[in-house]
Amino acid sequence: MFDDVQENLSNLQEKIEMDRIIKMQTELGSEIRSRAAIEKIKVFIQKERKIYLDMTGVTFISRSCADELYNIQLDYKHVKIKNQTGEVYKMMRVVEKGRTKRRNREILDSSVQNMKNIKLFEDFLQTI
């Protein structure tokens, strides 16, 4: 099993060195759901080469994965994401907006309720 993983990693490394395009669907599938998947790609990013992450065929990306890809773009200026469509494009924009838009949180007037027993807690719940 370890040999298979090594061979797959070697094949991926050769692809990156040859054409500098990582086809995300080929490497991770059409649905990218975990940060661990993005970590697999991160290992092969070389600082001196321009790398394109080709999202052709990727139909879904979780918010956490989109966030990781956003971090990669911030950390590695030579990495570009291309061919985002549909839901993948929308999720990447959601993450981008979340990073660039300043959050304004209301200050809520609240108090701490001291519940010494379950009866007091039940009585409190009846009031909300």
PDB file of C-alpha atoms in Angstrom:
ATOM      1  CA  MET A   1       0.000   0.000   0.000  1.00  0.00           C
ATOM      2  CA  PHE A   2       2.807   2.422   0.868  1.00  0.00           C
ATOM      3  CA  ASP A   3       4.454   1.663  -2.474  1.00  0.00           C
ATOM      4  CA  ASP A   4       1.206   2.547  -4.275  1.00  0.00           C
ATOM      5  CA  VAL A   5       1.028   5.863  -2.428  1.00  0.00           C
ATOM      6  CA  GLN A   6       4.681   6.589  -3.262  1.00  0.00           C
ATOM      7  CA  GLU A   7       4.064   5.734  -6.905  1.00  0.00           C
ATOM      8  CA  ASN A   8       0.993   7.981  -7.032  1.00  0.00           C
ATOM      9  CA  LEU A   9       2.956  10.802  -5.424  1.00  0.00           C
ATOM     10  CA  SER A  10       5.787  10.314  -7.915  1.00  0.00           C
ATOM     11  CA  ASN A  11       3.334  10.380 -10.813  1.00  0.00           C
ATOM     12  CA  LEU A  12       1.748  13.559  -9.488  1.00  0.00           C
ATOM     13  CA  GLN A  13       5.173  15.150  -9.040  1.00  0.00           C
ATOM     14  CA  GLU A  14       6.058  14.334 -12.655  1.00  0.00           C
ATOM     15  CA  LYS A  15       2.791  15.857 -13.881  1.00  0.00           C
ATOM     16  CA  ILE A  16       3.454  19.052 -11.969  1.00  0.00           C
ATOM     17  CA  GLU A  17       7.012  19.363 -13.222  1.00  0.00           C
ATOM     18  CA  MET A  18       5.973  18.644 -16.799  1.00  0.00           C
ATOM     19  CA  ASP A  19       3.016  20.919 -17.375  1.00  0.00           C
ATOM     20  CA  ARG A  20       2.675  22.875 -14.118  1.00  0.00           C
ATOM     21  CA  ILE A  21      -1.064  22.230 -14.069  1.00  0.00           C
ATOM     22  CA  ILE A  22      -2.724  20.212 -11.339  1.00  0.00           C
ATOM     23  CA  LYS A  23      -6.024  18.805 -12.552  1.00  0.00           C
ATOM     24  CA  MET A  24      -7.963  18.823  -9.310  1.00  0.00           C
ATOM     25  CA  GLN A  25     -10.720  16.484 -10.525  1.00  0.00           C
ATOM     26  CA  THR A  26      -8.183  13.873 -11.611  1.00  0.00           C
ATOM     27  CA  GLU A  27      -6.250  14.083  -8.356  1.00  0.00           C
ATOM     28  CA  LEU A  28      -9.047  14.634  -5.822  1.00  0.00           C
ATOM     29  CA  GLY A  29     -12.327  13.807  -7.564  1.00  0.00           C
ATOM     30  CA  SER A  30     -15.292  15.920  -8.602  1.00  0.00           C
ATOM     31  CA  GLU A  31     -16.309  16.628  -4.996  1.00  0.00           C
ATOM     32  CA  ILE A  32     -13.622  18.057  -2.733  1.00  0.00           C
ATOM     33  CA  ARG A  33     -14.840  17.764   0.840  1.00  0.00           C
ATOM     34  CA  SER A  34     -11.897  17.694   3.256  1.00  0.00           C
ATOM     35  CA  ARG A  35      -8.948  19.898   4.111  1.00  0.00           C
ATOM     36  CA  ALA A  36      -6.794  16.769   3.995  1.00  0.00           C
ATOM     37  CA  ALA A  37      -7.443  16.573   0.252  1.00  0.00           C
ATOM     38  CA  ILE A  38      -6.050  20.078  -0.210  1.00  0.00           C
ATOM     39  CA  GLU A  39      -3.019  19.138   1.895  1.00  0.00           C
ATOM     40  CA  LYS A  40      -2.184  16.447  -0.685  1.00  0.00           C
ATOM     41  CA  ILE A  41      -1.863  19.151  -3.324  1.00  0.00           C
ATOM     42  CA  LYS A  42      -0.027  21.592  -1.064  1.00  0.00           C
ATOM     43  CA  VAL A  43       2.873  19.156  -0.728  1.00  0.00           C
ATOM     44  CA  PHE A  44       3.745  19.577  -4.400  1.00  0.00           C
ATOM     45  CA  ILE A  45       3.617  23.329  -4.698  1.00  0.00           C
ATOM     46  CA  GLN A  46       7.057  24.624  -5.547  1.00  0.00           C
ATOM     47  CA  LYS A  47       7.857  28.247  -4.836  1.00  0.00           C
ATOM     48  CA  GLU A  48       9.839  28.850  -8.004  1.00  0.00           C
ATOM     49  CA  ARG A  49       7.242  27.551 -10.486  1.00  0.00           C
ATOM     50  CA  LYS A  50       3.950  28.983 -11.620  1.00  0.00           C
ATOM     51  CA  ILE A  51       1.255  26.450 -10.784  1.00  0.00           C
ATOM     52  CA  TYR A  52      -2.318  26.342 -12.025  1.00  0.00           C
ATOM     53  CA  LEU A  53      -4.958  24.477 -10.063  1.00  0.00           C
ATOM     54  CA  ASP A  54      -7.396  23.462 -12.790  1.00  0.00           C
ATOM     55  CA  MET A  55     -10.889  23.032 -11.345  1.00  0.00           C
ATOM     56  CA  THR A  56     -12.415  21.637 -14.566  1.00  0.00           C
ATOM     57  CA  GLY A  57     -14.851  18.865 -13.644  1.00  0.00           C
ATOM     58  CA  VAL A  58     -15.020  19.761  -9.951  1.00  0.00           C
ATOM     59  CA  THR A  59     -18.714  20.168  -9.131  1.00  0.00           C
ATOM     60  CA  PHE A  60     -18.548  20.708  -5.368  1.00  0.00           C
ATOM     61  CA  ILE A  61     -16.091  22.111  -2.861  1.00  0.00           C
ATOM     62  CA  SER A  62     -16.779  22.416   0.857  1.00  0.00           C
ATOM     63  CA  ARG A  63     -16.348  25.768   2.527  1.00  0.00           C
ATOM     64  CA  SER A  64     -13.359  24.463   4.501  1.00  0.00           C
ATOM     65  CA  CYS A  65     -11.625  23.334   1.296  1.00  0.00           C
ATOM     66  CA  ALA A  66     -12.403  26.620  -0.415  1.00  0.00           C
ATOM     67  CA  ASP A  67     -10.900  28.355   2.606  1.00  0.00           C
ATOM     68  CA  GLU A  68      -7.738  26.246   2.283  1.00  0.00           C
ATOM     69  CA  LEU A  69      -7.446  27.100  -1.414  1.00  0.00           C
ATOM     70  CA  TYR A  70      -7.852  30.767  -0.540  1.00  0.00           C
ATOM     71  CA  ASN A  71      -5.009  30.402   1.977  1.00  0.00           C
ATOM     72  CA  ILE A  72      -2.832  28.768  -0.678  1.00  0.00           C
ATOM     73  CA  GLN A  73      -3.394  31.736  -2.975  1.00  0.00           C
ATOM     74  CA  LEU A  74      -2.384  34.093  -0.176  1.00  0.00           C
ATOM     75  CA  ASP A  75       0.677  32.092   0.852  1.00  0.00           C
ATOM     76  CA  TYR A  76       1.906  31.182  -2.632  1.00  0.00           C
ATOM     77  CA  LYS A  77       1.466  34.106  -5.026  1.00  0.00           C
ATOM     78  CA  HIS A  78       2.577  31.957  -7.963  1.00  0.00           C
ATOM     79  CA  VAL A  79      -0.406  29.590  -7.578  1.00  0.00           C
ATOM     80  CA  LYS A  80      -3.519  30.427  -9.583  1.00  0.00           C
ATOM     81  CA  ILE A  81      -6.901  28.728  -9.644  1.00  0.00           C
ATOM     82  CA  LYS A  82      -8.619  28.440 -13.008  1.00  0.00           C
ATOM     83  CA  ASN A  83     -11.781  27.025 -14.568  1.00  0.00           C
ATOM     84  CA  GLN A  84     -14.033  27.402 -11.534  1.00  0.00           C
ATOM     85  CA  THR A  85     -17.690  27.055 -12.466  1.00  0.00           C
ATOM     86  CA  GLY A  86     -21.074  26.821 -10.806  1.00  0.00           C
ATOM     87  CA  GLU A  87     -21.098  25.941  -7.138  1.00  0.00           C
ATOM     88  CA  VAL A  88     -17.307  25.904  -6.887  1.00  0.00           C
ATOM     89  CA  TYR A  89     -17.111  29.481  -8.171  1.00  0.00           C
ATOM     90  CA  LYS A  90     -19.866  30.588  -5.772  1.00  0.00           C
ATOM     91  CA  MET A  91     -18.188  28.969  -2.761  1.00  0.00           C
ATOM     92  CA  MET A  92     -14.834  30.555  -3.584  1.00  0.00           C
ATOM     93  CA  ARG A  93     -16.552  33.980  -3.771  1.00  0.00           C
ATOM     94  CA  VAL A  94     -18.279  33.366  -0.405  1.00  0.00           C
ATOM     95  CA  VAL A  95     -14.916  32.644   1.210  1.00  0.00           C
ATOM     96  CA  GLU A  96     -13.294  35.645  -0.460  1.00  0.00           C
ATOM     97  CA  LYS A  97     -16.070  37.986   0.683  1.00  0.00           C
ATOM     98  CA  GLY A  98     -15.848  36.578   4.197  1.00  0.00           C
ATOM     99  CA  ARG A  99     -12.163  37.442   4.280  1.00  0.00           C
ATOM    100  CA  THR A 100     -12.420  40.924   2.811  1.00  0.00           C
ATOM    101  CA  LYS A 101     -15.608  42.178   4.451  1.00  0.00           C
ATOM    102  CA  ARG A 102     -15.221  43.580   7.937  1.00  0.00           C
ATOM    103  CA  ARG A 103     -17.586  42.027  10.459  1.00  0.00           C
ATOM    104  CA  ASN A 104     -19.623  44.295  12.684  1.00  0.00           C
ATOM    105  CA  ARG A 105     -20.978  42.524  15.693  1.00  0.00           C
ATOM    106  CA  GLU A 106     -23.753  43.995  17.759  1.00  0.00           C
ATOM    107  CA  ILE A 107     -23.140  44.378  21.438  1.00  0.00           C
ATOM    108  CA  LEU A 108     -25.951  42.504  23.093  1.00  0.00           C
ATOM    109  CA  ASP A 109     -27.162  43.257  26.566  1.00  0.00           C
ATOM    110  CA  SER A 110     -27.102  39.919  28.339  1.00  0.00           C
ATOM    111  CA  SER A 111     -26.744  38.593  31.819  1.00  0.00           C
ATOM    112  CA  VAL A 112     -25.626  35.379  33.453  1.00  0.00           C
ATOM    113  CA  GLN A 113     -28.338  33.329  35.106  1.00  0.00           C
ATOM    114  CA  ASN A 114     -27.325  31.334  38.158  1.00  0.00           C
ATOM    115  CA  MET A 115     -29.046  27.941  38.050  1.00  0.00           C
ATOM    116  CA  LYS A 116     -28.393  26.052  41.265  1.00  0.00           C
ATOM    117  CA  ASN A 117     -30.820  23.246  40.489  1.00  0.00           C
ATOM    118  CA  ILE A 118     -32.881  21.799  37.668  1.00  0.00           C
ATOM    119  CA  LYS A 119     -36.108  23.405  38.907  1.00  0.00           C
ATOM    120  CA  LEU A 120     -34.621  26.895  38.581  1.00  0.00           C
ATOM    121  CA  PHE A 121     -33.426  25.981  35.099  1.00  0.00           C
ATOM    122  CA  GLU A 122     -36.882  24.705  34.094  1.00  0.00           C
ATOM    123  CA  ASP A 123     -38.489  27.874  35.451  1.00  0.00           C
ATOM    124  CA  PHE A 124     -36.035  29.980  33.456  1.00  0.00           C
ATOM    125  CA  LEU A 125     -36.765  28.067  30.249  1.00  0.00           C
ATOM    126  CA  GLN A 126     -40.464  28.838  30.663  1.00  0.00           C
ATOM    127  CA  THR A 127     -39.663  32.560  30.414  1.00  0.00           C
ATOM    128  CA  ILE A 128     -37.959  32.459  27.021  1.00  0.00           C
TER     129      ILE A 128
END
